[in-house]
Tab-separated table of C-alpha atoms and ligand atoms in Angstrom:
chain	number	residue	atom	x	y	z
A	1	MET	CA	-15.376	-10.357	5.155
A	2	ARG	CA	-12.401	-8.348	4.030
A	3	ARG	CA	-9.685	-10.491	2.454
A	4	LYS	CA	-6.389	-9.720	4.138
A	5	LEU	CA	-3.646	-8.229	1.983
A	6	ALA	CA	0.120	-8.503	2.298
A	7	ALA	CA	1.556	-5.869	-0.058
A	8	GLY	CA	5.270	-5.490	-0.729
A	9	ASN	CA	6.773	-2.227	-1.972
A	10	TRP	CA	10.252	-2.796	-3.371
A	11	LYS	CA	10.773	0.960	-3.884
A	12	MET	CA	13.810	1.673	-6.114
A	13	ASN	CA	15.371	-1.730	-5.482
A	14	GLY	CA	15.784	-4.802	-7.636
A	15	THR	CA	16.973	-5.985	-11.013
A	16	ARG	CA	16.026	-9.057	-13.028
A	17	ALA	CA	18.308	-11.197	-10.888
A	18	ASP	CA	15.975	-10.539	-7.960
A	19	LEU	CA	13.050	-12.233	-9.704
A	20	VAL	CA	14.231	-15.424	-7.973
A	21	GLU	CA	12.603	-13.930	-4.865
A	22	ILE	CA	9.246	-14.166	-6.641
A	23	ASP	CA	9.852	-17.807	-7.483
A	24	ALA	CA	10.718	-18.465	-3.840
A	25	LEU	CA	7.632	-16.593	-2.661
A	26	ILE	CA	5.355	-18.606	-4.948
A	27	ALA	CA	6.978	-21.858	-3.871
A	28	ALA	CA	6.468	-21.098	-0.184
A	29	HIS	CA	3.298	-18.992	-0.170
A	30	GLY	CA	1.552	-19.477	-3.520
A	31	GLY	CA	-1.326	-21.017	-1.578
A	32	ALA	CA	-1.678	-18.261	1.031
A	33	THR	CA	-5.232	-17.455	2.067
A	34	SER	CA	-4.268	-13.776	2.217
A	35	GLU	CA	-3.939	-11.819	-1.001
A	36	VAL	CA	-0.237	-11.326	-1.781
A	37	LEU	CA	0.988	-8.386	-3.866
A	38	ILE	CA	4.447	-7.210	-4.893
A	39	CYS	CA	5.030	-3.727	-6.318
A	40	PRO	CA	8.492	-3.856	-7.895
A	41	PRO	CA	10.116	-0.977	-9.760
A	42	ALA	CA	8.369	-0.338	-13.094
A	43	THR	CA	11.247	-2.011	-14.956
A	44	LEU	CA	10.341	-5.396	-13.436
A	45	ILE	CA	6.540	-5.368	-13.634
A	46	HIS	CA	6.300	-7.150	-16.975
A	47	ALA	CA	8.797	-9.861	-16.161
A	48	MET	CA	7.299	-10.366	-12.716
A	49	SER	CA	3.721	-10.631	-13.922
A	50	GLY	CA	4.763	-13.271	-16.435
A	51	ARG	CA	6.392	-15.239	-13.644
A	52	ALA	CA	3.852	-14.771	-10.882
A	53	ASP	CA	0.737	-16.154	-12.672
A	54	ALA	CA	-2.388	-15.672	-10.602
A	55	ARG	CA	-0.963	-16.555	-7.209
A	56	ILE	CA	0.889	-13.332	-6.561
A	57	ALA	CA	-0.460	-10.028	-7.810
A	58	VAL	CA	1.905	-7.467	-9.313
A	59	GLY	CA	1.462	-3.740	-8.937
A	60	SER	CA	3.135	-0.418	-9.562
A	61	GLN	CA	4.428	2.128	-7.062
A	62	ASP	CA	2.972	5.101	-8.934
A	63	CYS	CA	1.157	6.117	-12.108
A	64	HIS	CA	0.534	9.338	-14.013
A	65	ALA	CA	-2.915	10.907	-13.868
A	66	ALA	CA	-3.231	11.096	-17.676
A	67	THR	CA	-3.677	8.131	-20.007
A	68	SER	CA	-1.024	9.252	-22.509
A	69	GLY	CA	0.659	12.362	-23.839
A	70	ALA	CA	3.646	14.655	-23.499
A	71	HIS	CA	4.854	13.621	-20.041
A	72	THR	CA	8.495	12.608	-20.424
A	73	GLY	CA	9.552	9.838	-18.109
A	74	ASP	CA	6.078	9.071	-16.777
A	75	VAL	CA	4.039	5.892	-17.038
A	76	SER	CA	0.244	5.782	-17.282
A	77	ALA	CA	-2.101	3.426	-15.489
A	78	ASP	CA	-3.211	1.972	-18.835
A	79	MET	CA	0.404	1.114	-19.656
A	80	LEU	CA	0.762	-0.595	-16.291
A	81	ALA	CA	-2.398	-2.606	-16.854
A	82	ASP	CA	-1.073	-3.547	-20.298
A	83	ILE	CA	2.033	-5.187	-18.797
A	84	GLY	CA	0.154	-7.142	-16.159
A	85	ALA	CA	-0.186	-4.833	-13.160
A	86	SER	CA	-3.430	-5.152	-11.220
A	87	HIS	CA	-2.697	-2.659	-8.419
A	88	VAL	CA	-0.987	0.704	-8.037
A	89	ILE	CA	0.208	2.546	-4.943
A	90	THR	CA	-0.802	6.216	-4.961
A	91	GLY	CA	0.334	8.964	-2.612
A	92	HIS	CA	3.202	7.143	-0.932
A	93	SER	CA	4.924	9.571	1.441
A	94	GLU	CA	8.149	9.289	-0.570
A	95	ARG	CA	6.258	10.455	-3.683
A	96	ARG	CA	4.650	13.233	-1.681
A	97	ALA	CA	8.080	14.324	-0.349
A	98	ASP	CA	10.337	13.660	-3.366
A	99	HIS	CA	7.919	14.839	-6.060
A	100	GLY	CA	5.753	17.333	-4.233
A	101	GLU	CA	2.570	15.357	-4.768
A	102	GLY	CA	-0.417	16.731	-2.874
A	103	ASP	CA	-3.811	15.261	-2.129
A	104	ALA	CA	-5.320	16.527	-5.399
A	105	ASP	CA	-2.533	14.820	-7.381
A	106	VAL	CA	-3.071	11.609	-5.449
A	107	ALA	CA	-6.826	11.733	-6.079
A	108	ALA	CA	-6.227	12.285	-9.819
A	109	LYS	CA	-3.823	9.344	-9.976
A	110	THR	CA	-6.298	7.198	-8.062
A	111	ARG	CA	-9.066	8.034	-10.548
A	112	ALA	CA	-6.677	7.186	-13.404
A	113	ALA	CA	-5.913	3.855	-11.753
A	114	TRP	CA	-9.620	3.022	-11.510
A	115	ALA	CA	-10.205	4.012	-15.130
A	116	ALA	CA	-7.516	1.522	-16.158
A	117	GLY	CA	-9.107	-1.185	-14.040
A	118	LEU	CA	-6.401	-1.098	-11.368
A	119	LEU	CA	-6.968	-1.256	-7.631
A	120	ALA	CA	-5.446	1.794	-5.923
A	121	ILE	CA	-3.618	1.582	-2.596
A	122	VAL	CA	-3.938	5.137	-1.318
A	123	CYS	CA	-1.275	6.061	1.261
A	124	ILE	CA	-1.741	8.567	4.053
A	125	GLY	CA	0.194	9.284	7.232
A	126	GLU	CA	1.479	11.969	9.544
A	127	THR	CA	5.046	13.191	10.035
A	128	LEU	CA	6.800	13.152	13.386
A	129	ALA	CA	6.196	16.898	13.697
A	130	ASP	CA	2.458	16.360	13.130
A	131	ARG	CA	2.351	13.694	15.822
A	132	LYS	CA	4.356	15.740	18.313
A	133	SER	CA	2.024	18.683	17.877
A	134	GLY	CA	-1.038	16.475	18.409
A	135	ASP	CA	-2.253	16.840	14.821
A	136	THR	CA	-2.162	13.183	13.761
A	137	LEU	CA	-5.890	12.649	13.274
A	138	LYS	CA	-6.354	16.078	11.704
A	139	VAL	CA	-3.606	15.400	9.141
A	140	VAL	CA	-4.700	11.833	8.427
A	141	GLY	CA	-8.327	12.930	8.106
A	142	ALA	CA	-7.452	15.711	5.673
A	143	GLN	CA	-5.302	13.405	3.532
A	144	LEU	CA	-8.027	10.759	3.513
A	145	ALA	CA	-10.660	13.283	2.457
A	146	GLY	CA	-8.457	14.849	-0.213
A	147	SER	CA	-6.708	11.794	-1.629
A	148	VAL	CA	-9.606	9.345	-1.891
A	149	PRO	CA	-12.011	10.348	-4.679
A	150	ASP	CA	-15.773	9.951	-4.628
A	151	GLY	CA	-16.662	6.544	-5.987
A	152	ALA	CA	-14.203	4.600	-3.843
A	153	THR	CA	-15.293	1.043	-3.017
A	154	GLY	CA	-13.767	-1.974	-1.365
A	155	ALA	CA	-13.147	-3.391	-4.840
A	156	ASN	CA	-11.222	-0.429	-6.255
A	157	THR	CA	-9.474	1.040	-3.199
A	158	VAL	CA	-7.302	0.032	-0.257
A	159	ILE	CA	-6.165	2.578	2.336
A	160	ALA	CA	-2.612	2.338	3.696
A	161	TYR	CA	-1.866	4.165	6.930
A	162	GLU	CA	1.876	4.781	7.025
A	163	PRO	CA	3.198	7.139	9.698
A	164	VAL	CA	6.133	8.824	7.959
A	165	TRP	CA	8.313	8.529	11.068
A	166	ALA	CA	7.903	4.735	11.067
A	167	ILE	CA	8.895	4.166	7.427
A	168	GLY	CA	12.315	2.591	7.018
A	169	THR	CA	13.307	3.665	10.519
A	170	GLY	CA	12.840	0.401	12.391
A	171	GLU	CA	10.446	2.285	14.628
A	172	VAL	CA	7.044	0.626	14.384
A	173	ALA	CA	4.036	2.487	15.770
A	174	THR	CA	2.623	1.035	18.981
A	175	VAL	CA	-0.489	-1.082	18.883
A	176	ALA	CA	-2.387	1.738	20.615
A	177	GLN	CA	-1.226	4.289	18.037
A	178	ILE	CA	-2.145	2.004	15.132
A	179	ALA	CA	-5.554	1.147	16.617
A	180	GLU	CA	-6.413	4.798	17.223
A	181	VAL	CA	-5.709	5.811	13.632
A	182	HIS	CA	-7.211	2.716	11.975
A	183	ASP	CA	-10.425	3.048	14.005
A	184	PHE	CA	-10.530	6.729	13.044
A	185	ILE	CA	-10.050	5.923	9.341
A	186	ARG	CA	-12.841	3.322	9.448
A	187	ALA	CA	-15.148	5.845	11.111
A	188	GLU	CA	-14.316	8.549	8.553
A	189	LEU	CA	-14.900	6.117	5.674
A	190	THR	CA	-18.218	5.072	7.216
A	191	ALA	CA	-19.350	8.686	7.576
A	192	ARG	CA	-18.483	9.444	3.965
A	193	PHE	CA	-19.271	6.241	2.071
A	194	GLY	CA	-21.670	4.388	4.368
A	195	ALA	CA	-21.180	1.260	6.444
A	196	ASP	CA	-21.343	-1.222	3.552
A	197	VAL	CA	-18.622	0.416	1.455
A	198	ALA	CA	-16.464	1.316	4.456
A	199	GLY	CA	-16.834	-2.185	5.847
A	200	ALA	CA	-15.533	-3.681	2.615
A	201	MET	CA	-12.507	-1.396	2.300
A	202	ARG	CA	-9.221	-2.764	3.572
A	203	ILE	CA	-6.949	-0.625	5.727
A	204	LEU	CA	-3.266	-1.608	5.767
A	205	TYR	CA	-0.625	-0.528	8.245
A	206	GLY	CA	2.835	0.313	6.907
A	207	GLY	CA	6.061	1.304	8.622
A	208	SER	CA	8.852	-1.079	9.652
A	209	VAL	CA	6.657	-4.193	9.608
A	210	LYS	CA	8.859	-7.283	10.025
A	211	PRO	CA	8.247	-10.973	10.724
A	212	ALA	CA	9.050	-10.285	14.396
A	213	ASN	CA	6.343	-7.637	14.906
A	214	ALA	CA	3.795	-8.723	12.268
A	215	ALA	CA	1.590	-10.847	14.527
A	216	GLU	CA	1.157	-7.978	16.987
A	217	VAL	CA	0.326	-5.513	14.195
A	218	PHE	CA	-2.174	-7.921	12.600
A	219	ALA	CA	-3.972	-8.496	15.904
A	220	THR	CA	-4.739	-4.767	16.076
A	221	SER	CA	-8.208	-3.336	15.561
A	222	ASN	CA	-9.138	-2.577	11.922
A	223	VAL	CA	-5.789	-3.751	10.500
A	224	ASP	CA	-6.452	-5.771	7.339
A	225	GLY	CA	-2.855	-6.336	6.334
A	226	ALA	CA	0.376	-4.475	5.729
A	227	LEU	CA	2.258	-2.436	3.179
A	228	VAL	CA	5.850	-3.566	3.611
A	229	GLY	CA	8.998	-1.932	2.278
A	230	GLY	CA	12.371	-3.271	3.403
A	231	ALA	CA	11.096	-6.625	4.620
A	232	SER	CA	9.407	-7.371	1.276
A	233	LEU	CA	12.684	-7.597	-0.640
A	234	LYS	CA	13.556	-11.100	0.557
A	235	ALA	CA	11.050	-13.923	0.184
A	236	SER	CA	12.126	-15.346	3.540
A	237	ASP	CA	11.259	-12.121	5.399
A	238	PHE	CA	8.084	-11.361	3.465
A	239	GLY	CA	7.064	-14.993	3.830
A	240	GLY	CA	7.168	-14.629	7.611
A	241	ILE	CA	4.817	-11.656	7.342
A	242	ILE	CA	2.434	-13.550	5.011
A	243	ALA	CA	2.386	-16.485	7.420
A	244	ALA	CA	1.576	-14.156	10.324
A	245	LEU	CA	-1.249	-12.575	8.315
A	246	ASP	CA	-2.691	-15.955	7.341
A	247	ALA	CA	-2.637	-16.959	11.008
A	248	ALA	CA	-4.176	-13.701	12.312
B	301	PGA	P1	9.283	-0.012	5.473
B	301	PGA	O1	8.498	0.813	4.333
B	301	PGA	O2	8.527	-1.294	5.666
B	301	PGA	O3	10.645	-0.225	4.921
B	301	PGA	O4	9.255	0.830	6.707
B	301	PGA	C1	7.092	0.818	4.276
B	301	PGA	C2	6.625	1.639	3.093
B	301	PGA	O5	7.194	2.701	2.835
B	301	PGA	O6	5.669	1.239	2.392
């Protein structure tokens, strides 16, 4: 059985004052049956991990592919592990767009995450132009093949399918669209890694997930949880999503 995962991505939002949201989340959902993860900005990881104990996991939104060296402004996976992170998001579409990261970069970061003992949440997803031209599965398949390194297992890797056009837009993909892509990803993983590994690997949906649409998303084929941006910032919103996941 795959343990469901509710992952929050705070993006470039939050200061120490917002750590009260973590306290509220633990108070309301510290006993969730789903795994709960928050990826705050790097500045808050240490403080959050000290506060969250074992009930809420803390992760990073990115890491560098190298362990150390002359890379001004970057943070390595080992450094993240050192301050209490257990997970790292790699290949988020905003990193791909803002920083020009390609599949090879994402694969290198994912390998670095594994080497530091972190679980990598590898993000893939098509743009609106890709979808309109009928290339969704081609694009998602290519990103999956290029961004997920050999050696991926259910213990070291989670896949997040995030259609770029659904991120932060309020436009959630339909259940049929989500099911088509998640079933495709599971089949691709099975072909490459075998049924045992593919069957243990969680596939999250991301893109405008909210308490109001969470139950429908979580009832969809091969959806093992969500990667949530905007609605993860407030414990009350994210709590509604965790509750829906626990109930699914
Ligand atoms: P959103 O972001 O929930 O605000 O659409 C999702 C993400 O980018 O991970």
